[in-house]
PDB file of N, CA and C in Angstrom:
ATOM      1  N   MET F 174      20.825 -19.340  23.589  1.00  0.00           N
ATOM      2  CA  MET F 174      20.659 -19.920  22.278  1.00  0.00           C
ATOM      3  C   MET F 174      20.744 -21.453  22.418  1.00  0.00           C
ATOM      4  N   THR F 175      19.824 -22.155  21.771  1.00  0.00           N
ATOM      5  CA  THR F 175      19.810 -23.613  21.836  1.00  0.00           C
ATOM      6  C   THR F 175      20.900 -24.197  20.936  1.00  0.00           C
ATOM      7  N   ASP F 176      21.170 -25.497  21.104  1.00  0.00           N
ATOM      8  CA  ASP F 176      22.138 -26.172  20.241  1.00  0.00           C
ATOM      9  C   ASP F 176      21.713 -26.078  18.777  1.00  0.00           C
ATOM     10  N   ALA F 177      20.413 -26.232  18.535  1.00  0.00           N
ATOM     11  CA  ALA F 177      19.898 -26.170  17.164  1.00  0.00           C
ATOM     12  C   ALA F 177      20.123 -24.781  16.566  1.00  0.00           C
ATOM     13  N   GLU F 178      19.863 -23.750  17.338  1.00  0.00           N
ATOM     14  CA  GLU F 178      20.059 -22.380  16.843  1.00  0.00           C
ATOM     15  C   GLU F 178      21.537 -22.087  16.603  1.00  0.00           C
ATOM     16  N   THR F 179      22.387 -22.559  17.502  1.00  0.00           N
ATOM     17  CA  THR F 179      23.828 -22.371  17.334  1.00  0.00           C
ATOM     18  C   THR F 179      24.314 -23.079  16.081  1.00  0.00           C
ATOM     19  N   TRP F 180      23.847 -24.326  15.898  1.00  0.00           N
ATOM     20  CA  TRP F 180      24.231 -25.089  14.706  1.00  0.00           C
ATOM     21  C   TRP F 180      23.765 -24.364  13.442  1.00  0.00           C
ATOM     22  N   ALA F 181      22.529 -23.910  13.446  1.00  0.00           N
ATOM     23  CA  ALA F 181      21.978 -23.213  12.280  1.00  0.00           C
ATOM     24  C   ALA F 181      22.772 -21.944  11.975  1.00  0.00           C
ATOM     25  N   THR F 182      23.107 -21.187  12.988  1.00  0.00           N
ATOM     26  CA  THR F 182      23.892 -19.961  12.806  1.00  0.00           C
ATOM     27  C   THR F 182      25.253 -20.276  12.191  1.00  0.00           C
ATOM     28  N   ASN F 183      25.904 -21.314  12.719  1.00  0.00           N
ATOM     29  CA  ASN F 183      27.238 -21.677  12.238  1.00  0.00           C
ATOM     30  C   ASN F 183      27.224 -22.238  10.816  1.00  0.00           C
ATOM     31  N   ASN F 184      26.129 -22.866  10.424  1.00  0.00           N
ATOM     32  CA  ASN F 184      26.072 -23.542   9.133  1.00  0.00           C
ATOM     33  C   ASN F 184      25.252 -22.807   8.070  1.00  0.00           C
ATOM     34  N   LEU F 185      24.664 -21.682   8.429  1.00  0.00           N
ATOM     35  CA  LEU F 185      23.875 -20.908   7.464  1.00  0.00           C
ATOM     36  C   LEU F 185      24.692 -20.513   6.227  1.00  0.00           C
ATOM     37  N   PRO F 186      25.915 -19.997   6.392  1.00  0.00           N
ATOM     38  CA  PRO F 186      26.678 -19.627   5.184  1.00  0.00           C
ATOM     39  C   PRO F 186      26.913 -20.819   4.246  1.00  0.00           C
ATOM     40  N   SER F 187      27.210 -21.981   4.795  1.00  0.00           N
ATOM     41  CA  SER F 187      27.431 -23.176   3.968  1.00  0.00           C
ATOM     42  C   SER F 187      26.156 -23.587   3.249  1.00  0.00           C
ATOM     43  N   PHE F 188      25.029 -23.508   3.951  1.00  0.00           N
ATOM     44  CA  PHE F 188      23.765 -23.869   3.324  1.00  0.00           C
ATOM     45  C   PHE F 188      23.423 -22.888   2.199  1.00  0.00           C
ATOM     46  N   LYS F 189      23.614 -21.599   2.453  1.00  0.00           N
ATOM     47  CA  LYS F 189      23.320 -20.602   1.427  1.00  0.00           C
ATOM     48  C   LYS F 189      24.218 -20.804   0.201  1.00  0.00           C
ATOM     49  N   GLN F 190      25.469 -21.130   0.439  1.00  0.00           N
ATOM     50  CA  GLN F 190      26.378 -21.373  -0.673  1.00  0.00           C
ATOM     51  C   GLN F 190      25.933 -22.598  -1.466  1.00  0.00           C
ATOM     52  N   ARG F 191      25.587 -23.648  -0.773  1.00  0.00           N
ATOM     53  CA  ARG F 191      25.140 -24.870  -1.437  1.00  0.00           C
ATOM     54  C   ARG F 191      23.890 -24.645  -2.277  1.00  0.00           C
ATOM     55  N   MET F 192      22.981 -23.842  -1.736  1.00  0.00           N
ATOM     56  CA  MET F 192      21.716 -23.563  -2.427  1.00  0.00           C
ATOM     57  C   MET F 192      21.841 -22.409  -3.428  1.00  0.00           C
ATOM     58  N   ARG F 193      23.003 -21.793  -3.460  1.00  0.00           N
ATOM     59  CA  ARG F 193      23.243 -20.634  -4.323  1.00  0.00           C
ATOM     60  C   ARG F 193      22.276 -19.485  -4.003  1.00  0.00           C
ATOM     61  N   ILE F 194      22.113 -19.259  -2.719  1.00  0.00           N
ATOM     62  CA  ILE F 194      21.283 -18.162  -2.231  1.00  0.00           C
ATOM     63  C   ILE F 194      22.225 -17.041  -1.827  1.00  0.00           C
ATOM     64  N   SER F 195      22.124 -15.917  -2.479  1.00  0.00           N
ATOM     65  CA  SER F 195      23.055 -14.831  -2.197  1.00  0.00           C
ATOM     66  C   SER F 195      22.410 -13.649  -1.478  1.00  0.00           C
ATOM     67  N   THR F 196      21.127 -13.715  -1.279  1.00  0.00           N
ATOM     68  CA  THR F 196      20.445 -12.588  -0.656  1.00  0.00           C
ATOM     69  C   THR F 196      20.889 -12.398   0.789  1.00  0.00           C
ATOM     70  N   GLU F 197      20.911 -11.164   1.214  1.00  0.00           N
ATOM     71  CA  GLU F 197      21.191 -10.820   2.607  1.00  0.00           C
ATOM     72  C   GLU F 197      19.933 -10.259   3.281  1.00  0.00           C
ATOM     73  N   ASP F 198      18.791 -10.447   2.631  1.00  0.00           N
ATOM     74  CA  ASP F 198      17.516  -9.969   3.168  1.00  0.00           C
ATOM     75  C   ASP F 198      17.281 -10.591   4.538  1.00  0.00           C
ATOM     76  N   SER F 199      16.984  -9.771   5.514  1.00  0.00           N
ATOM     77  CA  SER F 199      16.837 -10.259   6.890  1.00  0.00           C
ATOM     78  C   SER F 199      15.652 -11.210   7.051  1.00  0.00           C
ATOM     79  N   ASP F 200      14.575 -10.980   6.326  1.00  0.00           N
ATOM     80  CA  ASP F 200      13.426 -11.895   6.403  1.00  0.00           C
ATOM     81  C   ASP F 200      13.777 -13.267   5.828  1.00  0.00           C
ATOM     82  N   GLU F 201      14.481 -13.279   4.705  1.00  0.00           N
ATOM     83  CA  GLU F 201      14.888 -14.549   4.084  1.00  0.00           C
ATOM     84  C   GLU F 201      15.888 -15.277   4.973  1.00  0.00           C
ATOM     85  N   THR F 202      16.808 -14.540   5.555  1.00  0.00           N
ATOM     86  CA  THR F 202      17.783 -15.144   6.466  1.00  0.00           C
ATOM     87  C   THR F 202      17.085 -15.744   7.676  1.00  0.00           C
ATOM     88  N   ALA F 203      16.131 -15.044   8.236  1.00  0.00           N
ATOM     89  CA  ALA F 203      15.366 -15.564   9.384  1.00  0.00           C
ATOM     90  C   ALA F 203      14.594 -16.814   8.988  1.00  0.00           C
ATOM     91  N   ASN F 204      14.032 -16.823   7.793  1.00  0.00           N
ATOM     92  CA  ASN F 204      13.305 -17.980   7.294  1.00  0.00           C
ATOM     93  C   ASN F 204      14.239 -19.186   7.154  1.00  0.00           C
ATOM     94  N   LEU F 205      15.413 -18.970   6.590  1.00  0.00           N
ATOM     95  CA  LEU F 205      16.395 -20.047   6.450  1.00  0.00           C
ATOM     96  C   LEU F 205      16.851 -20.561   7.812  1.00  0.00           C
ATOM     97  N   MET F 206      17.051 -19.652   8.750  1.00  0.00           N
ATOM     98  CA  MET F 206      17.449 -20.050  10.106  1.00  0.00           C
ATOM     99  C   MET F 206      16.382 -20.936  10.749  1.00  0.00           C
ATOM    100  N   THR F 207      15.122 -20.566  10.580  1.00  0.00           N
ATOM    101  CA  THR F 207      14.022 -21.366  11.127  1.00  0.00           C
ATOM    102  C   THR F 207      14.013 -22.757  10.512  1.00  0.00           C
ATOM    103  N   MET F 208      14.201 -22.825   9.202  1.00  0.00           N
ATOM    104  CA  MET F 208      14.213 -24.119   8.515  1.00  0.00           C
ATOM    105  C   MET F 208      15.395 -24.979   8.959  1.00  0.00           C
ATOM    106  N   LEU F 209      16.572 -24.385   9.066  1.00  0.00           N
ATOM    107  CA  LEU F 209      17.750 -25.132   9.504  1.00  0.00           C
ATOM    108  C   LEU F 209      17.593 -25.626  10.939  1.00  0.00           C
ATOM    109  N   THR F 210      17.061 -24.772  11.798  1.00  0.00           N
ATOM    110  CA  THR F 210      16.867 -25.139  13.199  1.00  0.00           C
ATOM    111  C   THR F 210      15.884 -26.303  13.328  1.00  0.00           C
ATOM    112  N   ALA F 211      14.774 -26.219  12.612  1.00  0.00           N
ATOM    113  CA  ALA F 211      13.776 -27.292  12.654  1.00  0.00           C
ATOM    114  C   ALA F 211      14.339 -28.580  12.060  1.00  0.00           C
ATOM    115  N   SER F 212      15.097 -28.472  10.985  1.00  0.00           N
ATOM    116  CA  SER F 212      15.682 -29.661  10.363  1.00  0.00           C
ATOM    117  C   SER F 212      16.713 -30.308  11.277  1.00  0.00           C
ATOM    118  N   TYR F 213      17.512 -29.502  11.946  1.00  0.00           N
ATOM    119  CA  TYR F 213      18.494 -30.013  12.908  1.00  0.00           C
ATOM    120  C   TYR F 213      17.782 -30.849  13.974  1.00  0.00           C
ATOM    121  N   SER F 214      16.763 -30.287  14.576  1.00  0.00           N
ATOM    122  CA  SER F 214      16.039 -31.000  15.635  1.00  0.00           C
ATOM    123  C   SER F 214      15.377 -32.264  15.111  1.00  0.00           C
ATOM    124  N   SER F 215      14.771 -32.170  13.950  1.00  0.00           N
ATOM    125  CA  SER F 215      14.069 -33.306  13.368  1.00  0.00           C
ATOM    126  C   SER F 215      15.017 -34.456  13.030  1.00  0.00           C
ATOM    127  N   ILE F 216      16.119 -34.143  12.386  1.00  0.00           N
ATOM    128  CA  ILE F 216      17.063 -35.190  11.984  1.00  0.00           C
ATOM    129  C   ILE F 216      17.725 -35.828  13.197  1.00  0.00           C
ATOM    130  N   LEU F 217      18.105 -35.046  14.174  1.00  0.00           N
ATOM    131  CA  LEU F 217      18.693 -35.632  15.373  1.00  0.00           C
ATOM    132  C   LEU F 217      17.717 -36.573  16.063  1.00  0.00           C
ATOM    133  N   ARG F 218      16.459 -36.192  16.100  1.00  0.00           N
ATOM    134  CA  ARG F 218      15.426 -37.034  16.699  1.00  0.00           C
ATOM    135  C   ARG F 218      15.234 -38.321  15.880  1.00  0.00           C
ATOM    136  N   LEU F 219      15.207 -38.191  14.554  1.00  0.00           N
ATOM    137  CA  LEU F 219      15.039 -39.358  13.682  1.00  0.00           C
ATOM    138  C   LEU F 219      16.184 -40.351  13.824  1.00  0.00           C
ATOM    139  N   VAL F 220      17.398 -39.836  13.886  1.00  0.00           N
ATOM    140  CA  VAL F 220      18.578 -40.681  13.922  1.00  0.00           C
ATOM    141  C   VAL F 220      18.896 -41.120  15.352  1.00  0.00           C
ATOM    142  N   GLY F 221      18.403 -40.389  16.321  1.00  0.00           N
ATOM    143  CA  GLY F 221      18.616 -40.761  17.718  1.00  0.00           C
ATOM    144  C   GLY F 221      19.990 -40.424  18.246  1.00  0.00           C
ATOM    145  N   VAL F 222      20.513 -39.270  17.831  1.00  0.00           N
ATOM    146  CA  VAL F 222      21.808 -38.813  18.329  1.00  0.00           C
ATOM    147  C   VAL F 222      21.641 -37.450  18.995  1.00  0.00           C
ATOM    148  N   GLU F 223      22.689 -37.034  19.687  1.00  0.00           N
ATOM    149  CA  GLU F 223      22.599 -35.789  20.442  1.00  0.00           C
ATOM    150  C   GLU F 223      23.201 -34.579  19.735  1.00  0.00           C
ATOM    151  N   ASP F 224      24.018 -34.806  18.704  1.00  0.00           N
ATOM    152  CA  ASP F 224      24.602 -33.673  17.990  1.00  0.00           C
ATOM    153  C   ASP F 224      24.835 -34.044  16.529  1.00  0.00           C
ATOM    154  N   ALA F 225      25.181 -33.056  15.746  1.00  0.00           N
ATOM    155  CA  ALA F 225      25.386 -33.258  14.305  1.00  0.00           C
ATOM    156  C   ALA F 225      26.832 -32.986  13.963  1.00  0.00           C
ATOM    157  N   THR F 226      27.717 -33.794  14.516  1.00  0.00           N
ATOM    158  CA  THR F 226      29.140 -33.526  14.333  1.00  0.00           C
ATOM    159  C   THR F 226      29.727 -34.145  13.077  1.00  0.00           C
ATOM    160  N   ASP F 227      29.049 -35.110  12.471  1.00  0.00           N
ATOM    161  CA  ASP F 227      29.635 -35.719  11.276  1.00  0.00           C
ATOM    162  C   ASP F 227      28.972 -35.190  10.005  1.00  0.00           C
ATOM    163  N   PHE F 228      29.644 -35.424   8.900  1.00  0.00           N
ATOM    164  CA  PHE F 228      29.188 -34.870   7.626  1.00  0.00           C
ATOM    165  C   PHE F 228      27.884 -35.494   7.142  1.00  0.00           C
ATOM    166  N   GLU F 229      27.649 -36.745   7.462  1.00  0.00           N
ATOM    167  CA  GLU F 229      26.392 -37.372   7.046  1.00  0.00           C
ATOM    168  C   GLU F 229      25.197 -36.714   7.726  1.00  0.00           C
ATOM    169  N   MET F 230      25.360 -36.350   8.984  1.00  0.00           N
ATOM    170  CA  MET F 230      24.286 -35.653   9.692  1.00  0.00           C
ATOM    171  C   MET F 230      24.055 -34.282   9.054  1.00  0.00           C
ATOM    172  N   GLN F 231      25.135 -33.575   8.780  1.00  0.00           N
ATOM    173  CA  GLN F 231      25.011 -32.263   8.142  1.00  0.00           C
ATOM    174  C   GLN F 231      24.303 -32.404   6.798  1.00  0.00           C
ATOM    175  N   GLU F 232      24.674 -33.422   6.043  1.00  0.00           N
ATOM    176  CA  GLU F 232      24.050 -33.652   4.740  1.00  0.00           C
ATOM    177  C   GLU F 232      22.545 -33.858   4.876  1.00  0.00           C
ATOM    178  N   LEU F 233      22.137 -34.693   5.821  1.00  0.00           N
ATOM    179  CA  LEU F 233      20.707 -34.939   6.021  1.00  0.00           C
ATOM    180  C   LEU F 233      19.973 -33.665   6.449  1.00  0.00           C
ATOM    181  N   ILE F 234      20.590 -32.890   7.313  1.00  0.00           N
ATOM    182  CA  ILE F 234      19.968 -31.643   7.767  1.00  0.00           C
ATOM    183  C   ILE F 234      19.823 -30.664   6.589  1.00  0.00           C
ATOM    184  N   PHE F 235      20.873 -30.524   5.808  1.00  0.00           N
ATOM    185  CA  PHE F 235      20.811 -29.645   4.636  1.00  0.00           C
ATOM    186  C   PHE F 235      19.752 -30.129   3.648  1.00  0.00           C
ATOM    187  N   GLU F 236      19.699 -31.428   3.407  1.00  0.00           N
ATOM    188  CA  GLU F 236      18.726 -31.949   2.447  1.00  0.00           C
ATOM    189  C   GLU F 236      17.299 -31.754   2.941  1.00  0.00           C
ATOM    190  N   ARG F 237      17.055 -31.988   4.225  1.00  0.00           N
ATOM    191  CA  ARG F 237      15.708 -31.750   4.759  1.00  0.00           C
ATOM    192  C   ARG F 237      15.351 -30.276   4.625  1.00  0.00           C
ATOM    193  N   THR F 238      16.311 -29.413   4.893  1.00  0.00           N
ATOM    194  CA  THR F 238      16.073 -27.969   4.770  1.00  0.00           C
ATOM    195  C   THR F 238      15.803 -27.593   3.316  1.00  0.00           C
ATOM    196  N   ARG F 239      16.535 -28.206   2.400  1.00  0.00           N
ATOM    197  CA  ARG F 239      16.321 -27.934   0.972  1.00  0.00           C
ATOM    198  C   ARG F 239      14.909 -28.344   0.560  1.00  0.00           C
ATOM    199  N   TYR F 240      14.468 -29.507   1.024  1.00  0.00           N
ATOM    200  CA  TYR F 240      13.109 -29.941   0.712  1.00  0.00           C
ATOM    201  C   TYR F 240      12.081 -28.979   1.306  1.00  0.00           C
ATOM    202  N   THR F 241      12.332 -28.521   2.522  1.00  0.00           N
ATOM    203  CA  THR F 241      11.429 -27.559   3.149  1.00  0.00           C
ATOM    204  C   THR F 241      11.395 -26.268   2.338  1.00  0.00           C
ATOM    205  N   TYR F 242      12.562 -25.774   1.956  1.00  0.00           N
ATOM    206  CA  TYR F 242      12.681 -24.536   1.189  1.00  0.00           C
ATOM    207  C   TYR F 242      11.908 -24.620  -0.122  1.00  0.00           C
ATOM    208  N   ASN F 243      11.907 -25.801  -0.726  1.00  0.00           N
ATOM    209  CA  ASN F 243      11.229 -26.001  -2.005  1.00  0.00           C
ATOM    210  C   ASN F 243       9.807 -26.541  -1.850  1.00  0.00           C
ATOM    211  N   ASP F 244       9.242 -26.430  -0.668  1.00  0.00           N
ATOM    212  CA  ASP F 244       7.877 -26.883  -0.383  1.00  0.00           C
ATOM    213  C   ASP F 244       7.637 -28.341  -0.785  1.00  0.00           C
ATOM    214  N   ALA F 245       8.616 -29.190  -0.483  1.00  0.00           N
ATOM    215  CA  ALA F 245       8.499 -30.608  -0.827  1.00  0.00           C
ATOM    216  C   ALA F 245       8.842 -31.500   0.365  1.00  0.00           C
ATOM    217  N   LEU F 246       8.650 -30.987   1.566  1.00  0.00           N
ATOM    218  CA  LEU F 246       9.030 -31.735   2.765  1.00  0.00           C
ATOM    219  C   LEU F 246       8.355 -33.096   2.838  1.00  0.00           C
ATOM    220  N   ASP F 247       7.148 -33.202   2.307  1.00  0.00           N
ATOM    221  CA  ASP F 247       6.422 -34.466   2.347  1.00  0.00           C
ATOM    222  C   ASP F 247       7.149 -35.569   1.562  1.00  0.00           C
ATOM    223  N   GLU F 248       8.075 -35.222   0.700  1.00  0.00           N
ATOM    224  CA  GLU F 248       8.823 -36.201  -0.087  1.00  0.00           C
ATOM    225  C   GLU F 248      10.158 -36.582   0.549  1.00  0.00           C
ATOM    226  N   PHE F 249      10.610 -35.818   1.527  1.00  0.00           N
ATOM    227  CA  PHE F 249      11.942 -36.030   2.101  1.00  0.00           C
ATOM    228  C   PHE F 249      12.108 -37.421   2.709  1.00  0.00           C
ATOM    229  N   LEU F 250      11.224 -37.816   3.605  1.00  0.00           N
ATOM    230  CA  LEU F 250      11.386 -39.101   4.289  1.00  0.00           C
ATOM    231  C   LEU F 250      11.429 -40.267   3.310  1.00  0.00           C
ATOM    232  N   HIS F 251      10.578 -40.232   2.328  1.00  0.00           N
ATOM    233  CA  HIS F 251      10.572 -41.313   1.340  1.00  0.00           C
ATOM    234  C   HIS F 251      11.890 -41.351   0.566  1.00  0.00           C
ATOM    235  N   ASN F 252      12.357 -40.199   0.120  1.00  0.00           N
ATOM    236  CA  ASN F 252      13.562 -40.142  -0.703  1.00  0.00           C
ATOM    237  C   ASN F 252      14.853 -40.392   0.073  1.00  0.00           C
ATOM    238  N   TYR F 253      14.853 -40.125   1.363  1.00  0.00           N
ATOM    239  CA  TYR F 253      16.064 -40.271   2.174  1.00  0.00           C
ATOM    240  C   TYR F 253      15.941 -41.356   3.232  1.00  0.00           C
ATOM    241  N   GLN F 254      14.946 -42.205   3.108  1.00  0.00           N
ATOM    242  CA  GLN F 254      14.707 -43.267   4.082  1.00  0.00           C
ATOM    243  C   GLN F 254      15.949 -44.147   4.275  1.00  0.00           C
ATOM    244  N   GLU F 255      16.583 -44.542   3.191  1.00  0.00           N
ATOM    245  CA  GLU F 255      17.753 -45.412   3.289  1.00  0.00           C
ATOM    246  C   GLU F 255      18.933 -44.692   3.945  1.00  0.00           C
ATOM    247  N   ASN F 256      19.154 -43.432   3.593  1.00  0.00           N
ATOM    248  CA  ASN F 256      20.233 -42.663   4.211  1.00  0.00           C
ATOM    249  C   ASN F 256      20.013 -42.511   5.710  1.00  0.00           C
ATOM    250  N   ILE F 257      18.784 -42.214   6.100  1.00  0.00           N
ATOM    251  CA  ILE F 257      18.451 -42.053   7.515  1.00  0.00           C
ATOM    252  C   ILE F 257      18.687 -43.367   8.249  1.00  0.00           C
ATOM    253  N   ARG F 258      18.244 -44.471   7.652  1.00  0.00           N
ATOM    254  CA  ARG F 258      18.424 -45.789   8.272  1.00  0.00           C
ATOM    255  C   ARG F 258      19.903 -46.102   8.435  1.00  0.00           C
ATOM    256  N   ASN F 259      20.696 -45.839   7.398  1.00  0.00           N
ATOM    257  CA  ASN F 259      22.125 -46.132   7.468  1.00  0.00           C
ATOM    258  C   ASN F 259      22.834 -45.314   8.537  1.00  0.00           C
ATOM    259  N   VAL F 260      22.504 -44.043   8.636  1.00  0.00           N
ATOM    260  CA  VAL F 260      23.116 -43.195   9.669  1.00  0.00           C
ATOM    261  C   VAL F 260      22.664 -43.656  11.052  1.00  0.00           C
ATOM    262  N   TRP F 261      21.383 -43.996  11.190  1.00  0.00           N
ATOM    263  CA  TRP F 261      20.867 -44.501  12.465  1.00  0.00           C
ATOM    264  C   TRP F 261      21.619 -45.770  12.869  1.00  0.00           C
ATOM    265  N   LEU F 262      21.750 -46.705  11.933  1.00  0.00           N
ATOM    266  CA  LEU F 262      22.461 -47.950  12.223  1.00  0.00           C
ATOM    267  C   LEU F 262      23.906 -47.689  12.616  1.00  0.00           C
ATOM    268  N   PHE F 263      24.584 -46.842  11.888  1.00  0.00           N
ATOM    269  CA  PHE F 263      25.977 -46.540  12.189  1.00  0.00           C
ATOM    270  C   PHE F 263      26.128 -46.018  13.606  1.00  0.00           C
ATOM    271  N   HIS F 264      25.311 -45.036  13.961  1.00  0.00           N
ATOM    272  CA  HIS F 264      25.438 -44.429  15.291  1.00  0.00           C
ATOM    273  C   HIS F 264      25.047 -45.401  16.399  1.00  0.00           C
ATOM    274  N   HIS F 265      24.031 -46.204  16.174  1.00  0.00           N
ATOM    275  CA  HIS F 265      23.606 -47.125  17.224  1.00  0.00           C
ATOM    276  C   HIS F 265      24.535 -48.320  17.346  1.00  0.00           C
ATOM    277  N   LEU F 266      25.140 -48.757  16.275  1.00  0.00           N
ATOM    278  CA  LEU F 266      26.140 -49.816  16.361  1.00  0.00           C
ATOM    279  C   LEU F 266      27.386 -49.308  17.070  1.00  0.00           C
ATOM    280  N   GLU F 267      27.760 -48.058  16.829  1.00  0.00           N
ATOM    281  CA  GLU F 267      28.882 -47.443  17.533  1.00  0.00           C
ATOM    282  C   GLU F 267      28.602 -47.377  19.035  1.00  0.00           C
ATOM    283  N   ASP F 268      27.375 -46.986  19.393  1.00  0.00           N
ATOM    284  CA  ASP F 268      26.998 -46.914  20.805  1.00  0.00           C
ATOM    285  C   ASP F 268      27.077 -48.289  21.457  1.00  0.00           C
ATOM    286  N   GLU F 269      26.568 -49.302  20.766  1.00  0.00           N
ATOM    287  CA  GLU F 269      26.607 -50.664  21.303  1.00  0.00           C
ATOM    288  C   GLU F 269      28.044 -51.143  21.458  1.00  0.00           C
ATOM    289  N   LYS F 270      28.892 -50.820  20.508  1.00  0.00           N
ATOM    290  CA  LYS F 270      30.302 -51.209  20.563  1.00  0.00           C
ATOM    291  C   LYS F 270      30.977 -50.559  21.770  1.00  0.00           C
ATOM    292  N   GLN F 271      30.723 -49.278  21.999  1.00  0.00           N
ATOM    293  CA  GLN F 271      31.305 -48.575  23.136  1.00  0.00           C
ATOM    294  C   GLN F 271      30.808 -49.163  24.454  1.00  0.00           C
ATOM    295  N   GLU F 272      29.515 -49.453  24.536  1.00  0.00           N
ATOM    296  CA  GLU F 272      28.954 -50.047  25.750  1.00  0.00           C
ATOM    297  C   GLU F 272      29.569 -51.410  26.018  1.00  0.00           C
ATOM    298  N   SER F 273      29.752 -52.198  24.981  1.00  0.00           N
ATOM    299  CA  SER F 273      30.350 -53.523  25.123  1.00  0.00           C
ATOM    300  C   SER F 273      31.782 -53.417  25.634  1.00  0.00           C
ATOM    301  N   GLU F 274      32.545 -52.466  25.084  1.00  0.00           N
ATOM    302  CA  GLU F 274      33.919 -52.262  25.525  1.00  0.00           C
ATOM    303  C   GLU F 274      33.969 -51.785  26.968  1.00  0.00           C
ATOM    304  N   GLU F 275      33.044 -50.903  27.347  1.00  0.00           N
ATOM    305  CA  GLU F 275      32.993 -50.420  28.724  1.00  0.00           C
ATOM    306  C   GLU F 275      32.641 -51.558  29.681  1.00  0.00           C
ATOM    307  N   ASN F 276      31.714 -52.405  29.287  1.00  0.00           N
ATOM    308  CA  ASN F 276      31.337 -53.549  30.120  1.00  0.00           C
ATOM    309  C   ASN F 276      32.520 -54.510  30.303  1.00  0.00           C
ATOM    310  N   LYS F 277      33.296 -54.735  29.248  1.00  0.00           N
ATOM    311  CA  LYS F 277      34.465 -55.600  29.350  1.00  0.00           C
ATOM    312  C   LYS F 277      35.485 -55.000  30.301  1.00  0.00           C
ATOM    313  N   GLU F 278      35.703 -53.673  30.216  1.00  0.00           N
ATOM    314  CA  GLU F 278      36.663 -53.012  31.093  1.00  0.00           C
ATOM    315  C   GLU F 278      36.196 -53.067  32.544  1.00  0.00           C
ATOM    316  N   ASN F 279      34.909 -52.894  32.782  1.00  0.00           N
ATOM    317  CA  ASN F 279      34.378 -52.900  34.142  1.00  0.00           C
ATOM    318  C   ASN F 279      34.402 -54.293  34.746  1.00  0.00           C
ATOM    319  N   SER F 280      34.284 -55.351  33.923  1.00  0.00           N
ATOM    320  CA  SER F 280      34.288 -56.694  34.479  1.00  0.00           C
ATOM    321  C   SER F 280      35.703 -57.225  34.726  1.00  0.00           C
ATOM    322  N   SER F 281      36.685 -56.529  34.174  1.00  0.00           N
ATOM    323  CA  SER F 281      38.075 -56.989  34.370  1.00  0.00           C
ATOM    324  C   SER F 281      38.612 -56.611  35.711  1.00  0.00           C
TER     325      SER F 281
END
């Protein structure tokens, strides 16, 4: 199982609760899993991180999945452009800060 599939499996109940989806239909569950898996991969690629461990990443993944579920994916990037940029900046500034600290430690 890939990281995306594992993440989707672990977060499916939370997504269903958020969307107020109560069905246990196996076809619908498989459809939701596909959407969550694709959204996980897409958002991680957009933000440039390796995992979705923070709540902002989870939020973006859920929102992209919600847009997909409602056949409005073409509107997601426009509506969440600022959120994506902010998360990208946060993670990349953190990476730069860590690299800078490591360089200082190595030069000492």
